[in-house]
Amino acid sequence: MVIGVDYYPEHWAKELWVPDADLMQKTGVKLVRMAEFAWSRLEPREGVYDFSWLDEITAVFKERGIHVILGTPTNAPPRWLVEKYPDAVPAGRDGKINPIGIRGHRCYNHPDFLRHAKEIIERMTKRYAQNEAVVAWQIDNELEANFCFCKKCTEKYRAWLKKKYGDLDTINRLYGNEVWSGEYSTWEQIDPPLGNYPAAWLNPAYMLDFNRFASDDMIEYVKMQTEIIRRNCPGAKITTNVWFCENMPDFYRTFAGLDFVSYDNYPPTKLPEDEKEFYSHAFHLDLMRGVKRQNFCVMEELSGGPGCWAPMVRTPYPGMLSGYSLQAFAHGADAVVHFRWRTAVSGAEMYWHGLIDHSNVPGRRFAEFEKLCLAAEELKALVGTRIVSKVAILYSSDNEYAFKIQPQTNGMYYYEQLKLFHEALTKYGVNIDIIGEDEELLGYRLVIAPQMYVTNPEVVRRLYTFVEDGGTVVFTNRSGVKDAYNNCIMEPLPAPYRKLVGCRVLEYDPVGYDNVTIRFLDGAEYRAKQWCDILKPEGEETRVLACYDSEFYKGSAAITENKYGDGTAYYIGTVGERELYIRLVGEILQKCGIDFVEGLPDHVEVTTRSKDGFFARFIFNNTTKAQEFVLDERQVSLQPFEMQVETVKAKQEESFI
Ligand code: GLA
Ligand code: ZN
């Protein structure tokens, strides 16, 4: 397992390069990422290139056996470029150019920006193609599905629509543009969402397509860069680093043409005071592993207290810095690159702390980092191991967009239910995949399908087949609400899934922050919030598991179970408290015959990586207190953020899948 650091040679006096690299080598750093913002140093004036410093520092690392990932520097075009082409900077919702303030100031469709971007990538990739130290390329940095409202982007948007729908009549029909006289009669009438209207005030069909376009447009930019890198460096691996930002691209399509997923992992340094409050950043790690269904890289990892973008927050608690890295390995990362080697002394990010503080005196966090490097070295046996799971949670970019466009009720957001299930599954120590909704389901026994809101007919078909063939699916409220265009389906909910779950929604009550109570047949009561689907069981084999115990629908079904074909489909019509999911998931895992661990304390995670009958089991204490518990009839004690690894060679007949 590889530990790396993000390094900015252009931020430091040259005299520091060698001592820095020496210390990295001594500490056990194996990988360095550089140059993703260094355009002005690589091309100080138009057409004047200077790679000498990058050659030099790359050589310093090469001599020390440290590999390099180079970022294409296109996130931060130099001043001369913006001076010459002021409209290379994205335009805001008023259609006017946003003044250049920070980084990320480039329109993905500006021809002069693209010409210069291509040129610098072309030169950089040619220059380092034969350099053995350079093992991978990162495209740009934390790309977002930008909303640029310039003329060129608008033209691209119209062309995207033309390609998708062919003619305006089709768009008018599928968007329902007759509402509020919104019909288009010329292509020029189609604009991006200008003006400062909340997304929910605009046509949801139009808004969903605009989000899809913005994502596709960003992906085209990724493809442009990929094509140059592949041509010049055929053997190199290509990635880009993503995070959960405001305008997220479709991760699955973004990485389809890339070699591995990179994720910027900044888990909280302040944990919730209430231990029962859920926090599940391991969710993000599992989601990232699921994007390509392969191991991934953390390209930026928490190293010190974050700040700058907001006032500073707590410094990482002892064990946290190394613990979060080890946790990433336990969830399928093969490399963790720490952001950053040393805290910047200048620039806007001077309070986003790195491994070493401004003083350049390695301190407590660095000592922890040293130990982490040693631990990573000891985890060599994990090379080639993977996480195999019988449980999948489905994720959909369309749903993410659609819920952001139309928040359903107070407090409800798309990720919450996915995380509630993830956390409940974590309580049972099973491996959890989070995969795109349109992935094949072969090999899974249990699929959690929360809020299947925007309907993709192929996904519906696959879920029916999966259950028919003996699988178990858990659906929740707000499923089958929208067609593929983000219009409401004119059928009782959960429209396409109604037969599968054996019940329909008679009426729903978006209770928002109000609390309701639900009661299971055994009398157990749970609090619920946000949403209540009043359910009517209608299948011959539909069982009611829990009913509402408050409100005017007291006694109506809230959670149901239905036999369908050889399998089972559950429907949860409300959003319960954490304990509700822990109970349900425990019962469902048992019924599915999936092995699980019992009695894990809150926030202790157990995951398994395996290969050819070799298993490594990780037990991780993701809290600030020591925890003692019994595992496999054995007492285990773990300090805060401590991880234990147990390896076992499986008996030959045991197949993991
Ligand atoms: C992101 C960026 C980095 C840096 C860190 C810390 O992950 O990619 O360049 O800004 O955040 O804020
Ligand atoms: Zn633009």
XYZ file of C-alpha atoms and ligand atoms in Angstrom:
670
model
C 0.000 0.000 0.000
C 1.337 3.340 -1.040
C 1.521 6.564 0.939
C 2.172 9.779 -0.929
C 2.064 13.535 -0.508
C 0.858 16.499 -2.522
C 3.805 18.769 -3.096
C 4.058 22.275 -4.541
C 7.689 22.930 -5.455
C 6.617 26.254 -6.975
C 5.562 27.431 -3.500
C 8.962 26.872 -1.914
C 12.492 28.186 -2.163
C 14.591 25.782 -4.183
C 16.858 25.176 -1.180
C 13.995 23.275 0.419
C 13.513 20.760 -2.396
C 16.312 18.377 -1.559
C 15.799 18.398 2.230
C 12.074 17.880 1.633
C 12.692 14.968 -0.730
C 15.264 13.465 1.643
C 12.804 13.581 4.497
C 10.103 12.072 2.310
C 12.397 9.236 1.335
C 13.433 8.645 4.926
C 9.821 8.667 6.077
C 8.681 6.166 3.455
C 6.780 8.416 1.039
C 6.480 6.581 -2.277
C 4.440 8.969 -4.387
C 4.231 12.706 -4.983
C 1.617 14.663 -6.909
C 2.681 17.965 -8.403
C 2.012 20.765 -10.890
C -1.791 20.840 -11.063
C -1.860 24.616 -10.542
C 1.553 25.543 -11.923
C 0.685 26.800 -15.413
C 2.139 30.290 -14.859
C 5.484 28.696 -13.950
C 5.403 26.271 -16.879
C 4.405 28.906 -19.441
C 5.245 32.269 -17.879
C 4.409 34.133 -21.084
C 2.422 33.053 -24.078
C 4.445 30.493 -26.008
C 7.414 30.684 -23.608
C 7.742 27.391 -21.796
C 9.896 26.506 -18.827
C 9.935 22.900 -17.727
C 13.408 23.108 -16.238
C 12.237 23.366 -12.627
C 9.801 20.493 -13.040
C 12.542 18.416 -14.690
C 14.773 19.171 -11.767
C 12.379 18.333 -8.967
C 11.163 15.223 -10.803
C 14.794 14.103 -11.022
C 15.218 14.718 -7.293
C 12.306 12.397 -6.601
C 13.430 9.856 -9.183
C 16.841 9.570 -7.528
C 15.079 8.747 -4.291
C 12.791 6.131 -5.784
C 9.690 8.297 -5.357
C 7.085 8.122 -8.102
C 5.387 11.201 -9.494
C 1.844 11.972 -10.582
C 1.683 15.092 -12.700
C -1.414 17.225 -12.847
C -2.282 18.994 -16.059
C -2.246 22.632 -14.930
C -5.457 23.675 -16.660
C -7.380 24.501 -13.492
C -5.527 27.789 -13.159
C -4.837 29.566 -16.455
C -2.164 32.268 -16.119
C -2.953 35.976 -16.058
C -1.602 36.592 -19.559
C -4.160 34.175 -20.966
C -7.066 35.810 -19.180
C -5.789 39.273 -20.087
C -5.716 38.338 -23.745
C -8.983 36.387 -23.698
C -11.101 37.861 -20.902
C -14.066 35.740 -21.944
C -12.089 32.521 -21.349
C -13.411 32.881 -17.808
C -16.879 31.405 -17.147
C -19.871 33.714 -17.308
C -22.307 33.987 -14.425
C -26.076 33.732 -14.355
C -26.369 37.298 -15.565
C -24.500 36.246 -18.706
C -21.580 38.499 -17.709
C -17.985 37.310 -17.250
C -17.213 36.437 -13.622
C -14.201 38.498 -12.548
C -11.217 36.230 -11.970
C -10.949 35.828 -8.229
C -9.509 32.454 -7.399
C -8.722 29.334 -9.403
C -10.966 27.262 -11.659
C -11.375 30.274 -13.953
C -11.817 28.580 -17.314
C -14.731 27.922 -19.609
C -14.578 24.354 -20.942
C -15.662 25.563 -24.366
C -13.623 28.665 -24.967
C -11.621 27.994 -28.162
C -8.543 30.015 -27.176
C -8.421 28.572 -23.697
C -8.748 25.085 -25.198
C -6.030 25.781 -27.749
C -3.620 26.880 -25.034
C -4.656 24.065 -22.715
C -4.043 21.503 -25.452
C -0.682 23.008 -26.223
C 0.613 22.908 -22.664
C -0.679 19.350 -22.156
C 0.856 18.314 -25.453
C 4.251 19.694 -24.447
C 4.113 18.414 -20.897
C 3.108 14.900 -21.867
C 5.728 14.698 -24.604
C 8.375 15.933 -22.206
C 7.639 13.390 -19.487
C 6.535 10.472 -21.665
C 9.855 8.679 -21.247
C 10.393 9.679 -17.637
C 10.075 6.510 -15.570
C 9.350 8.469 -12.415
C 6.097 9.807 -13.860
C 3.638 6.971 -13.352
C 0.293 8.710 -13.771
C -1.472 11.893 -14.851
C -4.183 13.781 -13.069
C -6.474 15.754 -15.358
C -7.035 19.311 -14.096
C -8.160 19.425 -10.462
C -11.468 18.729 -8.742
C -13.421 19.197 -11.937
C -16.980 20.314 -11.560
C -19.890 20.211 -13.954
C -19.523 23.968 -14.305
C -22.483 26.103 -15.059
C -21.036 28.567 -17.510
C -23.571 30.901 -19.069
C -21.440 32.246 -21.898
C -22.538 32.253 -25.531
C -20.335 29.311 -26.511
C -21.602 27.122 -23.719
C -25.166 28.093 -24.595
C -24.572 27.060 -28.194
C -23.130 23.752 -27.028
C -26.175 23.241 -24.829
C -28.515 23.807 -27.755
C -26.482 21.402 -29.891
C -26.618 18.810 -27.096
C -30.408 19.109 -27.015
C -30.643 18.925 -30.797
C -28.639 15.721 -30.803
C -30.746 14.218 -28.041
C -34.232 15.208 -29.265
C -33.899 16.163 -32.923
C -36.629 18.792 -33.001
C -38.305 21.385 -30.862
C -41.731 19.709 -30.876
C -40.230 16.723 -29.115
C -38.579 18.926 -26.520
C -41.777 20.900 -25.971
C -43.761 17.681 -25.527
C -41.266 15.907 -23.269
C -40.633 18.966 -21.111
C -44.312 19.871 -20.882
C -43.507 23.343 -22.124
C -47.172 24.216 -22.583
C -47.122 25.059 -18.864
C -46.725 28.834 -18.432
C -46.370 29.320 -22.200
C -42.859 27.895 -22.220
C -42.921 26.409 -25.735
C -39.876 26.985 -27.904
C -40.349 27.908 -31.540
C -36.679 28.510 -32.388
C -33.487 26.938 -31.003
C -32.205 30.398 -30.093
C -34.960 30.681 -27.493
C -33.317 27.927 -25.469
C -31.105 29.449 -22.803
C -29.310 27.998 -19.819
C -31.008 28.859 -16.496
C -30.141 32.559 -16.407
C -31.205 34.795 -13.561
C -31.029 34.012 -9.889
C -34.102 31.844 -9.683
C -33.960 28.867 -7.356
C -33.795 25.674 -9.423
C -37.161 24.579 -8.031
C -38.883 27.535 -9.714
C -37.855 26.355 -13.154
C -39.129 23.477 -15.240
C -37.709 20.294 -13.618
C -37.414 18.451 -16.959
C -35.401 21.315 -18.410
C -33.275 21.605 -15.255
C -32.423 17.892 -15.181
C -31.305 18.004 -18.789
C -29.255 21.114 -18.102
C -27.448 19.267 -15.295
C -26.880 16.288 -17.573
C -25.524 18.576 -20.256
C -23.157 20.311 -17.804
C -21.826 16.913 -16.758
C -21.449 15.680 -20.357
C -19.728 18.906 -21.277
C -17.183 18.488 -18.483
C -16.647 14.897 -19.578
C -15.911 16.078 -23.106
C -13.192 18.279 -21.621
C -11.819 15.252 -19.753
C -11.846 13.278 -23.012
C -9.977 16.033 -24.799
C -7.198 15.856 -22.207
C -7.255 12.055 -22.048
C -6.772 11.800 -25.787
C -3.577 13.903 -25.692
C -2.135 12.084 -22.681
C -2.848 8.630 -24.192
C -1.330 9.591 -27.504
C 1.895 10.885 -25.986
C 2.188 8.584 -22.964
C 0.581 5.323 -24.031
C 1.751 3.450 -20.937
C 0.736 6.012 -18.337
C -2.305 5.753 -16.121
C -4.800 8.595 -16.194
C -7.119 9.821 -13.474
C -8.803 12.933 -12.153
C -9.540 13.804 -8.538
C -13.160 14.328 -7.522
C -15.095 15.280 -4.433
C -18.703 15.759 -3.455
C -19.086 19.296 -4.712
C -22.094 21.431 -5.511
C -22.206 20.721 -9.255
C -21.154 17.106 -9.339
C -20.426 15.398 -12.616
C -21.737 11.917 -13.270
C -18.861 9.993 -11.678
C -19.497 6.803 -13.642
C -19.283 8.476 -17.009
C -16.432 10.725 -15.949
C -14.229 7.765 -15.112
C -15.402 5.459 -17.895
C -12.448 6.465 -20.079
C -9.931 6.836 -17.234
C -7.798 4.204 -15.547
C -8.558 4.725 -11.894
C -10.679 6.835 -9.593
C -9.091 9.460 -7.357
C -10.937 10.969 -4.450
C -10.139 13.901 -2.168
C -10.875 12.669 1.325
C -11.341 15.206 4.092
C -13.271 13.438 6.832
C -14.456 15.478 9.812
C -11.937 16.410 12.495
C -14.802 17.132 14.853
C -17.037 14.155 15.397
C -20.677 14.513 16.387
C -21.081 14.920 20.151
C -23.999 12.533 20.183
C -22.561 9.113 19.467
C -25.900 8.012 18.113
C -25.855 10.711 15.513
C -24.823 9.095 12.312
C -21.747 10.126 10.465
C -20.519 7.891 7.810
C -17.705 9.182 5.706
C -16.718 5.575 4.926
C -19.802 5.841 2.743
C -17.835 8.096 0.407
C -14.960 5.641 0.216
C -17.297 2.789 -0.698
C -18.997 4.986 -3.266
C -15.669 5.882 -4.851
C -14.605 2.239 -4.994
C -17.924 1.478 -6.683
C -17.470 4.021 -9.461
C -15.245 1.702 -11.474
C -15.853 -1.273 -9.199
C -12.149 -1.384 -8.596
C -9.627 -0.141 -6.058
C -9.005 3.564 -6.055
C -6.609 6.279 -4.949
C -7.085 8.997 -2.379
C -5.359 11.898 -4.094
C -5.772 14.304 -1.196
C -6.060 13.107 2.371
C -6.604 15.065 5.572
C -3.270 15.959 7.197
C -4.055 18.814 9.532
C -6.851 21.098 10.613
C -8.800 22.490 7.658
C -9.430 26.212 7.349
C -9.427 29.065 4.821
C -12.659 28.307 3.004
C -14.286 28.641 6.395
C -12.870 29.493 9.819
C -10.405 26.904 11.096
C -11.721 23.766 12.772
C -10.255 21.220 15.179
C -6.821 19.791 14.510
C -6.949 16.027 13.898
C -7.220 14.116 17.153
C -4.290 11.761 17.881
C -4.631 8.727 15.646
C -7.049 10.424 13.279
C -4.602 11.368 10.540
C -3.198 7.869 10.207
C -6.500 6.205 11.091
C -8.387 7.847 8.254
C -5.680 6.746 5.807
C -5.780 3.185 7.048
C -9.550 3.287 6.875
C -9.251 4.209 3.191
C -7.077 1.114 2.623
C -9.667 -0.936 4.467
C -12.297 0.328 2.026
C -10.352 -0.401 -1.140
C -7.853 2.419 -1.622
C -4.451 1.235 -2.832
C -2.731 4.609 -2.454
C -3.343 7.512 -0.105
C -1.732 10.827 -0.940
C -1.685 13.357 1.886
C -2.614 16.962 1.287
C -0.155 18.484 1.755
C 3.499 18.029 2.662
C 3.843 21.438 4.315
C 1.271 24.107 5.095
C 1.452 27.041 2.671
C 2.882 30.252 4.091
C 1.243 32.368 1.412
C -1.864 32.297 -0.701
C -5.484 31.848 0.261
C -4.979 28.350 1.645
C -2.367 29.119 4.287
C -4.599 27.759 7.038
C -5.449 24.465 5.379
C -2.878 22.543 7.343
C -0.506 20.016 5.886
C 1.635 17.378 7.562
C 4.219 19.948 8.600
C 3.281 23.352 10.013
C 4.408 26.796 8.827
C 7.462 26.573 11.082
C 8.802 23.672 9.009
C 9.449 21.840 12.265
C 7.923 18.365 12.013
C 5.604 17.906 14.978
C 3.028 15.548 16.437
C 1.135 15.008 13.197
C 4.316 14.308 11.287
C 5.366 11.727 13.860
C 2.030 10.038 13.298
C 2.556 10.207 9.560
C 5.929 8.483 9.932
C 4.241 5.596 11.708
C 1.597 5.490 9.026
C 4.260 5.076 6.333
C 5.679 2.118 8.258
C 2.232 0.579 8.649
C 1.559 0.972 4.918
C 4.791 -0.838 4.182
C 3.625 -3.722 6.346
C 0.386 -3.939 4.390
C 2.201 -5.210 1.279
C 0.229 -8.432 1.415
C -2.825 -6.461 0.350
C -1.533 -5.794 -3.141
C -4.005 -7.286 -5.580
C -6.699 -7.857 -2.951
C -10.196 -6.545 -3.530
C -13.371 -5.999 -1.620
C -16.055 -8.466 -2.615
C -19.545 -7.795 -1.405
C -22.925 -9.464 -1.448
C -24.657 -6.194 -0.657
C -24.982 -3.206 -2.947
C -26.497 0.211 -2.438
C -27.613 1.860 -5.675
C -26.633 5.434 -6.461
C -27.848 7.585 -9.316
C -26.580 10.926 -10.566
C -29.994 11.665 -12.037
C -31.533 11.313 -8.584
C -28.837 13.450 -7.049
C -29.589 16.196 -9.562
C -33.349 15.808 -9.388
C -33.519 16.049 -5.588
C -31.274 19.100 -5.637
C -33.532 20.678 -8.249
C -36.676 19.953 -6.238
C -35.976 19.376 -2.547
C -38.920 17.232 -1.474
C -39.532 18.372 2.071
C -37.755 20.032 4.971
C -34.645 18.106 5.940
C -34.727 15.590 3.105
C -31.700 15.182 0.877
C -30.723 12.356 -1.405
C -27.665 11.099 0.453
C -29.297 10.717 3.832
C -31.087 7.447 3.257
C -28.162 5.942 1.393
C -26.010 6.815 4.390
C -28.523 5.499 6.899
C -28.451 2.130 5.175
C -24.695 2.263 4.854
C -24.307 2.922 8.529
C -26.761 0.189 9.475
C -24.887 -2.301 7.287
C -21.636 -1.139 8.887
C -23.013 -2.234 12.254
C -22.947 -5.795 10.899
C -19.430 -5.743 9.515
C -20.367 -6.674 5.964
C -18.571 -5.352 2.920
C -20.749 -2.764 1.199
C -20.584 -1.810 -2.457
C -22.153 1.433 -3.591
C -22.652 1.171 -7.325
C -24.306 3.037 -10.168
C -27.997 2.168 -10.527
C -27.450 0.778 -13.999
C -24.728 -1.684 -13.033
C -25.215 -5.443 -13.417
C -26.425 -6.984 -10.161
C -24.889 -10.387 -10.644
C -23.247 -11.716 -7.490
C -25.291 -9.650 -5.037
C -27.893 -11.063 -2.702
C -29.179 -7.836 -1.269
C -29.655 -4.583 -3.132
C -30.649 -1.424 -1.300
C -32.378 0.925 -3.720
C -33.156 4.131 -1.827
C -35.336 6.782 -3.430
C -35.431 5.478 -6.992
C -36.974 8.779 -8.014
C -36.132 9.316 -11.699
C -37.045 6.187 -13.604
C -34.704 4.468 -15.963
C -36.751 1.638 -17.579
C -33.688 -0.581 -17.951
C -32.987 -0.286 -14.220
C -36.600 -1.192 -13.442
C -36.354 -4.282 -15.629
C -33.099 -5.340 -13.992
C -34.512 -4.993 -10.491
C -37.571 -7.116 -11.388
C -35.318 -9.820 -12.814
C -33.023 -9.661 -9.810
C -35.917 -10.263 -7.397
C -37.559 -12.866 -9.627
C -34.306 -14.802 -9.554
C -34.180 -14.825 -5.776
C -32.575 -11.510 -4.845
C -33.780 -9.108 -2.173
C -34.329 -5.408 -2.843
C -35.191 -2.674 -0.373
C -37.042 0.315 -1.826
C -37.941 3.491 -0.033
C -40.261 6.483 -0.329
C -39.990 8.695 -3.420
C -39.458 5.781 -5.765
C -40.981 5.611 -9.218
C -42.126 9.230 -8.946
C -40.587 10.625 -12.139
C -40.165 9.386 -15.671
C -36.770 9.588 -17.373
C -37.408 13.267 -18.207
C -38.204 14.314 -14.629
C -41.964 14.568 -15.145
C -44.380 12.905 -12.741
C -45.696 9.498 -13.743
C -49.483 9.402 -13.904
C -49.929 6.206 -11.925
C -50.240 5.277 -8.267
C -46.817 5.227 -6.605
C -44.355 3.617 -6.624
C -45.537 3.397 -10.227
C -43.162 0.996 -12.053
C -42.233 -0.800 -8.816
C -45.805 -1.263 -7.593
C -46.095 -4.934 -8.593
C -42.661 -5.717 -7.272
C -43.312 -4.307 -3.801
C -46.944 -5.422 -3.724
C -48.334 -2.176 -2.418
C -49.306 1.285 -3.474
C -49.179 4.705 -1.947
C -52.696 5.952 -1.195
C -51.477 9.410 -0.246
C -48.257 10.896 1.019
C -47.612 13.366 3.803
C -44.363 15.358 3.573
C -44.068 15.879 7.331
C -40.667 17.576 7.057
C -39.263 18.306 10.509
C -42.389 16.985 12.285
C -41.973 13.674 14.037
C -44.248 10.685 13.637
C -44.154 7.283 15.271
C -44.175 3.920 13.628
C -44.761 0.630 15.371
C -43.634 -2.852 14.365
C -45.839 -5.912 14.865
C -43.786 -6.853 17.938
C -44.631 -3.484 19.502
C -41.243 -1.832 18.962
C -41.644 1.860 18.236
C -39.425 4.176 16.216
C -39.453 7.845 15.436
C -39.760 8.858 11.819
C -39.610 12.168 9.988
C -39.673 13.937 6.647
C -42.059 11.747 4.718
C -44.950 9.325 5.234
C -46.263 7.202 2.393
C -49.629 5.842 3.450
C -49.411 2.346 2.030
C -52.042 -0.094 0.877
C -50.764 -3.660 0.588
C -52.216 -5.257 -2.520
C -50.129 -8.307 -3.343
C -51.197 -11.801 -2.274
C -47.998 -12.211 -0.375
C -47.502 -8.708 0.927
C -46.875 -8.495 4.672
C -47.071 -5.357 6.724
C -44.017 -5.063 8.974
C -44.756 -1.712 10.595
C -47.627 0.779 10.745
C -47.870 4.455 11.566
C -48.786 5.016 15.190
C -49.597 8.686 14.992
C -51.291 11.159 12.677
C -54.618 10.652 10.927
C -53.221 7.597 9.165
C -52.479 5.778 12.432
C -52.776 2.057 11.704
C -51.883 2.363 8.004
C -48.926 0.420 6.670
C -45.524 2.172 6.715
C -43.155 -0.715 5.889
C -44.002 -3.785 3.833
C -42.396 -6.990 2.599
C -43.445 -8.768 -0.561
C -42.564 -12.099 -2.096
C -42.028 -11.799 -5.813
C -40.770 -14.694 -7.913
C -38.065 -16.364 -5.865
C -37.100 -13.167 -4.086
C -38.320 -10.437 -1.779
C -38.954 -6.721 -2.104
C -39.278 -4.353 0.851
C -40.793 -0.903 0.823
C -40.078 1.672 3.512
C -42.528 4.535 3.185
C -40.932 6.883 5.682
C -37.542 8.068 6.948
C -36.828 6.499 10.287
C -34.305 7.071 13.018
C -30.975 5.275 12.816
C -32.063 2.371 15.051
C -34.896 1.502 12.691
C -32.437 0.796 9.894
C -30.165 -1.172 12.198
C -33.052 -3.406 13.146
C -34.389 -3.874 9.632
C -30.995 -4.448 8.060
C -30.138 -7.066 10.707
C -33.344 -8.968 9.976
C -32.900 -8.722 6.235
C -29.255 -9.860 6.268
C -30.308 -12.875 8.271
C -33.110 -13.736 5.852
C -30.758 -13.340 2.903
C -28.312 -15.762 4.478
C -25.477 -13.233 4.376
C -22.801 -13.760 7.020
C -22.442 -10.854 9.391
C -20.749 -9.890 12.603
C -22.853 -9.368 15.705
C -22.388 -6.968 18.580
C -20.102 -4.390 16.976
C -20.049 -1.123 18.909
C -21.116 2.040 17.098
C -18.559 3.287 14.601
C -16.380 0.211 14.656
C -15.971 -0.920 11.078
C -15.097 -4.386 9.873
C -14.238 -4.875 6.212
C -12.488 -7.614 4.286
C -10.135 -7.533 1.321
C -9.415 -10.820 -0.381
C -7.691 -12.556 -3.247
C -7.474 -16.206 -4.251
C -8.460 -17.561 -0.868
C -6.419 -15.021 1.070
C -8.429 -12.770 3.349
C -7.429 -9.663 5.258
C -9.966 -8.483 7.777
C -9.756 -4.911 9.052
C -11.232 -3.852 12.348
C -11.236 -0.095 12.722
C -12.256 2.078 15.661
C -13.578 5.242 14.094
C -14.102 7.156 17.357
C -12.169 9.239 19.877
C -12.572 6.686 22.664
C -11.123 3.255 23.327
C -13.584 0.451 22.539
C -13.745 -3.082 23.833
C -15.931 -5.716 22.330
C -16.212 -9.387 21.653
C -15.569 -10.546 18.131
C -15.702 -14.221 17.197
C -15.761 -15.073 20.921
C -12.589 -13.125 21.421
C -12.024 -9.898 23.315
C -10.838 -7.051 21.112
C -9.716 -3.669 22.355
C -8.951 -0.808 20.057
C -7.678 2.668 20.811
C -9.194 5.713 19.028
C -8.724 5.506 15.268
C -6.786 2.308 15.605
C -6.999 -0.477 13.074
C -6.137 -4.139 13.402
C -5.570 -6.354 10.417
C -6.049 -10.087 10.557
C -5.044 -12.254 7.649
C -6.312 -15.716 6.964
C -5.654 -18.191 4.216
C -9.064 -19.633 3.465
C -9.783 -23.300 3.182
C -9.700 -24.323 -0.450
C -13.399 -25.105 -0.751
C -14.488 -21.710 0.511
C -15.321 -19.494 -2.386
C -15.788 -15.883 -1.559
C -18.399 -15.134 -4.197
C -9.197 20.553 -2.597
C -8.220 20.982 -3.662
C -6.877 21.329 -3.111
C -7.024 22.125 -1.854
C -7.803 21.323 -0.850
C -7.942 21.994 0.493
O -9.265 19.231 -2.364
O -8.062 20.032 -4.668
O -6.176 22.058 -4.091
O -7.669 23.322 -2.146
O -9.093 21.163 -1.372
O -8.852 23.020 0.487
Zn -18.615 29.028 -21.268
